[in-house]
Amino acid sequence: MFKFDILVIICILVQYEVDFIIADAAPIPIEAKLQYQDKYIKNLRYFKEKYATQQAYCVTYTKNQNQKYPAITQLYPWEIGKIVSGE
């Protein structure tokens, strides 16, 4: 059985999960969201800063043209191939 303090630490660690990671020369984090909103991509920003990744993606059905974080590339689901091809 877990102690309470260990559970709290585990919950804090899991707080910044991303949906997918492509393991290339450098890890590429990917979030899948129905709708892109800056407030919902804090996990991507955290991952990008912690692991100094050059690329981060949000796959979404609704892109936001006024995003605050242009370092996060928004893609429609049918554009996922661009991640692997490097477009």
mmCIF file with all atom_site columns, C-alpha atoms in Angstrom:
data_model
loop_
_atom_site.group_PDB
_atom_site.id
_atom_site.type_symbol
_atom_site.label_atom_id
_atom_site.label_alt_id
_atom_site.label_comp_id
_atom_site.label_asym_id
_atom_site.label_entity_id
_atom_site.label_seq_id
_atom_site.pdbx_PDB_ins_code
_atom_site.Cartn_x
_atom_site.Cartn_y
_atom_site.Cartn_z
_atom_site.occupancy
_atom_site.B_iso_or_equiv
_atom_site.pdbx_formal_charge
_atom_site.auth_seq_id
_atom_site.auth_comp_id
_atom_site.auth_asym_id
_atom_site.auth_atom_id
_atom_site.pdbx_PDB_model_num
ATOM 1  C CA . MET A 1 1  ? 0.000   0.000  0.000   1.00 0.00 ? 1  MET A CA 1
ATOM 2  C CA . PHE A 1 2  ? 1.247   3.513  -0.847  1.00 0.00 ? 2  PHE A CA 1
ATOM 3  C CA . LYS A 1 3  ? 1.853   6.118  1.779   1.00 0.00 ? 3  LYS A CA 1
ATOM 4  C CA . PHE A 1 4  ? 0.032   9.410  1.320   1.00 0.00 ? 4  PHE A CA 1
ATOM 5  C CA . ASP A 1 5  ? 3.200   11.453 0.659   1.00 0.00 ? 5  ASP A CA 1
ATOM 6  C CA . ILE A 1 6  ? 4.282   9.034  -2.081  1.00 0.00 ? 6  ILE A CA 1
ATOM 7  C CA . LEU A 1 7  ? 0.857   9.306  -3.734  1.00 0.00 ? 7  LEU A CA 1
ATOM 8  C CA . VAL A 1 8  ? 1.092   13.091 -3.701  1.00 0.00 ? 8  VAL A CA 1
ATOM 9  C CA . ILE A 1 9  ? 4.494   12.946 -5.393  1.00 0.00 ? 9  ILE A CA 1
ATOM 10 C CA . ILE A 1 10 ? 3.164   10.527 -8.025  1.00 0.00 ? 10 ILE A CA 1
ATOM 11 C CA . CYS A 1 11 ? 0.180   12.796 -8.714  1.00 0.00 ? 11 CYS A CA 1
ATOM 12 C CA . ILE A 1 12 ? 2.466   15.795 -9.111  1.00 0.00 ? 12 ILE A CA 1
ATOM 13 C CA . LEU A 1 13 ? 4.686   13.899 -11.543 1.00 0.00 ? 13 LEU A CA 1
ATOM 14 C CA . VAL A 1 14 ? 1.707   12.766 -13.617 1.00 0.00 ? 14 VAL A CA 1
ATOM 15 C CA . GLN A 1 15 ? 0.295   16.303 -13.662 1.00 0.00 ? 15 GLN A CA 1
ATOM 16 C CA . TYR A 1 16 ? 2.412   17.217 -16.703 1.00 0.00 ? 16 TYR A CA 1
ATOM 17 C CA . GLU A 1 17 ? 1.734   14.261 -18.970 1.00 0.00 ? 17 GLU A CA 1
ATOM 18 C CA . VAL A 1 18 ? 1.521   14.601 -22.748 1.00 0.00 ? 18 VAL A CA 1
ATOM 19 C CA . ASP A 1 19 ? -0.559  12.351 -24.974 1.00 0.00 ? 19 ASP A CA 1
ATOM 20 C CA . PHE A 1 20 ? 2.192   11.041 -27.289 1.00 0.00 ? 20 PHE A CA 1
ATOM 21 C CA . ILE A 1 21 ? 5.967   11.186 -27.586 1.00 0.00 ? 21 ILE A CA 1
ATOM 22 C CA . ILE A 1 22 ? 7.771   10.320 -30.797 1.00 0.00 ? 22 ILE A CA 1
ATOM 23 C CA . ALA A 1 23 ? 11.280  9.138  -29.966 1.00 0.00 ? 23 ALA A CA 1
ATOM 24 C CA . ASP A 1 24 ? 13.554  10.530 -32.636 1.00 0.00 ? 24 ASP A CA 1
ATOM 25 C CA . ALA A 1 25 ? 17.008  12.070 -32.167 1.00 0.00 ? 25 ALA A CA 1
ATOM 26 C CA . ALA A 1 26 ? 15.156  14.324 -29.720 1.00 0.00 ? 26 ALA A CA 1
ATOM 27 C CA . PRO A 1 27 ? 11.753  13.530 -28.209 1.00 0.00 ? 27 PRO A CA 1
ATOM 28 C CA . ILE A 1 28 ? 8.760   15.178 -29.909 1.00 0.00 ? 28 ILE A CA 1
ATOM 29 C CA . PRO A 1 29 ? 5.765   15.741 -27.604 1.00 0.00 ? 29 PRO A CA 1
ATOM 30 C CA . ILE A 1 30 ? 2.235   15.708 -29.039 1.00 0.00 ? 30 ILE A CA 1
ATOM 31 C CA . GLU A 1 31 ? -1.081  16.662 -27.447 1.00 0.00 ? 31 GLU A CA 1
ATOM 32 C CA . ALA A 1 32 ? -4.443  15.711 -28.966 1.00 0.00 ? 32 ALA A CA 1
ATOM 33 C CA . LYS A 1 33 ? -7.236  18.213 -28.316 1.00 0.00 ? 33 LYS A CA 1
ATOM 34 C CA . LEU A 1 34 ? -10.650 18.652 -29.907 1.00 0.00 ? 34 LEU A CA 1
ATOM 35 C CA . GLN A 1 35 ? -10.119 22.392 -29.821 1.00 0.00 ? 35 GLN A CA 1
ATOM 36 C CA . TYR A 1 36 ? -6.854  24.322 -29.472 1.00 0.00 ? 36 TYR A CA 1
ATOM 37 C CA . GLN A 1 37 ? -6.778  26.740 -26.541 1.00 0.00 ? 37 GLN A CA 1
ATOM 38 C CA . ASP A 1 38 ? -3.607  28.169 -25.038 1.00 0.00 ? 38 ASP A CA 1
ATOM 39 C CA . LYS A 1 39 ? -4.704  27.303 -21.502 1.00 0.00 ? 39 LYS A CA 1
ATOM 40 C CA . TYR A 1 40 ? -4.898  23.594 -22.385 1.00 0.00 ? 40 TYR A CA 1
ATOM 41 C CA . ILE A 1 41 ? -1.322  23.198 -23.621 1.00 0.00 ? 41 ILE A CA 1
ATOM 42 C CA . LYS A 1 42 ? 0.612   23.890 -20.412 1.00 0.00 ? 42 LYS A CA 1
ATOM 43 C CA . ASN A 1 43 ? 1.831   20.282 -20.465 1.00 0.00 ? 43 ASN A CA 1
ATOM 44 C CA . LEU A 1 44 ? 3.406   20.775 -23.895 1.00 0.00 ? 44 LEU A CA 1
ATOM 45 C CA . ARG A 1 45 ? 5.078   23.987 -22.757 1.00 0.00 ? 45 ARG A CA 1
ATOM 46 C CA . TYR A 1 46 ? 6.387   22.269 -19.621 1.00 0.00 ? 46 TYR A CA 1
ATOM 47 C CA . PHE A 1 47 ? 7.742   19.297 -21.611 1.00 0.00 ? 47 PHE A CA 1
ATOM 48 C CA . LYS A 1 48 ? 9.332   21.591 -24.212 1.00 0.00 ? 48 LYS A CA 1
ATOM 49 C CA . GLU A 1 49 ? 11.109  23.627 -21.529 1.00 0.00 ? 49 GLU A CA 1
ATOM 50 C CA . LYS A 1 50 ? 12.162  20.681 -19.345 1.00 0.00 ? 50 LYS A CA 1
ATOM 51 C CA . TYR A 1 51 ? 13.585  18.576 -22.187 1.00 0.00 ? 51 TYR A CA 1
ATOM 52 C CA . ALA A 1 52 ? 14.654  21.466 -24.472 1.00 0.00 ? 52 ALA A CA 1
ATOM 53 C CA . THR A 1 53 ? 12.829  20.038 -27.465 1.00 0.00 ? 53 THR A CA 1
ATOM 54 C CA . GLN A 1 54 ? 12.760  22.042 -30.676 1.00 0.00 ? 54 GLN A CA 1
ATOM 55 C CA . GLN A 1 55 ? 9.336   20.802 -31.760 1.00 0.00 ? 55 GLN A CA 1
ATOM 56 C CA . ALA A 1 56 ? 5.993   20.344 -30.030 1.00 0.00 ? 56 ALA A CA 1
ATOM 57 C CA . TYR A 1 57 ? 2.635   19.662 -31.671 1.00 0.00 ? 57 TYR A CA 1
ATOM 58 C CA . CYS A 1 58 ? -1.030  19.962 -30.855 1.00 0.00 ? 58 CYS A CA 1
ATOM 59 C CA . VAL A 1 59 ? -3.263  17.832 -33.078 1.00 0.00 ? 59 VAL A CA 1
ATOM 60 C CA . THR A 1 60 ? -6.708  19.419 -33.143 1.00 0.00 ? 60 THR A CA 1
ATOM 61 C CA . TYR A 1 61 ? -9.885  19.823 -35.177 1.00 0.00 ? 61 TYR A CA 1
ATOM 62 C CA . THR A 1 62 ? -9.981  23.574 -34.495 1.00 0.00 ? 62 THR A CA 1
ATOM 63 C CA . LYS A 1 63 ? -6.829  25.656 -34.946 1.00 0.00 ? 63 LYS A CA 1
ATOM 64 C CA . ASN A 1 64 ? -6.418  28.998 -33.166 1.00 0.00 ? 64 ASN A CA 1
ATOM 65 C CA . GLN A 1 65 ? -4.906  31.722 -35.342 1.00 0.00 ? 65 GLN A CA 1
ATOM 66 C CA . ASN A 1 66 ? -4.250  33.946 -32.292 1.00 0.00 ? 66 ASN A CA 1
ATOM 67 C CA . GLN A 1 67 ? -2.231  31.502 -30.218 1.00 0.00 ? 67 GLN A CA 1
ATOM 68 C CA . LYS A 1 68 ? 0.155   32.865 -27.583 1.00 0.00 ? 68 LYS A CA 1
ATOM 69 C CA . TYR A 1 69 ? 2.786   30.167 -28.122 1.00 0.00 ? 69 TYR A CA 1
ATOM 70 C CA . PRO A 1 70 ? 3.858   29.984 -31.781 1.00 0.00 ? 70 PRO A CA 1
ATOM 71 C CA . ALA A 1 71 ? 6.549   27.428 -30.876 1.00 0.00 ? 71 ALA A CA 1
ATOM 72 C CA . ILE A 1 72 ? 3.732   24.866 -30.633 1.00 0.00 ? 72 ILE A CA 1
ATOM 73 C CA . THR A 1 73 ? 2.642   23.769 -34.085 1.00 0.00 ? 73 THR A CA 1
ATOM 74 C CA . GLN A 1 74 ? -1.053  23.124 -34.566 1.00 0.00 ? 74 GLN A CA 1
ATOM 75 C CA . LEU A 1 75 ? -2.004  20.325 -36.945 1.00 0.00 ? 75 LEU A CA 1
ATOM 76 C CA . TYR A 1 76 ? -5.274  18.855 -38.127 1.00 0.00 ? 76 TYR A CA 1
ATOM 77 C CA . PRO A 1 77 ? -5.508  15.065 -37.645 1.00 0.00 ? 77 PRO A CA 1
ATOM 78 C CA . TRP A 1 78 ? -5.042  14.500 -41.382 1.00 0.00 ? 78 TRP A CA 1
ATOM 79 C CA . GLU A 1 79 ? -1.739  16.443 -41.235 1.00 0.00 ? 79 GLU A CA 1
ATOM 80 C CA . ILE A 1 80 ? -0.024  14.115 -38.743 1.00 0.00 ? 80 ILE A CA 1
ATOM 81 C CA . GLY A 1 81 ? 2.272   12.805 -41.479 1.00 0.00 ? 81 GLY A CA 1
ATOM 82 C CA . LYS A 1 82 ? 4.020   16.201 -41.439 1.00 0.00 ? 82 LYS A CA 1
ATOM 83 C CA . ILE A 1 83 ? 5.522   15.352 -38.047 1.00 0.00 ? 83 ILE A CA 1
ATOM 84 C CA . VAL A 1 84 ? 7.340   12.312 -39.381 1.00 0.00 ? 84 VAL A CA 1
ATOM 85 C CA . SER A 1 85 ? 8.212   13.800 -42.780 1.00 0.00 ? 85 SER A CA 1
ATOM 86 C CA . GLY A 1 86 ? 9.579   16.999 -41.215 1.00 0.00 ? 86 GLY A CA 1
ATOM 87 C CA . GLU A 1 87 ? 7.420   19.390 -43.246 1.00 0.00 ? 87 GLU A CA 1
#
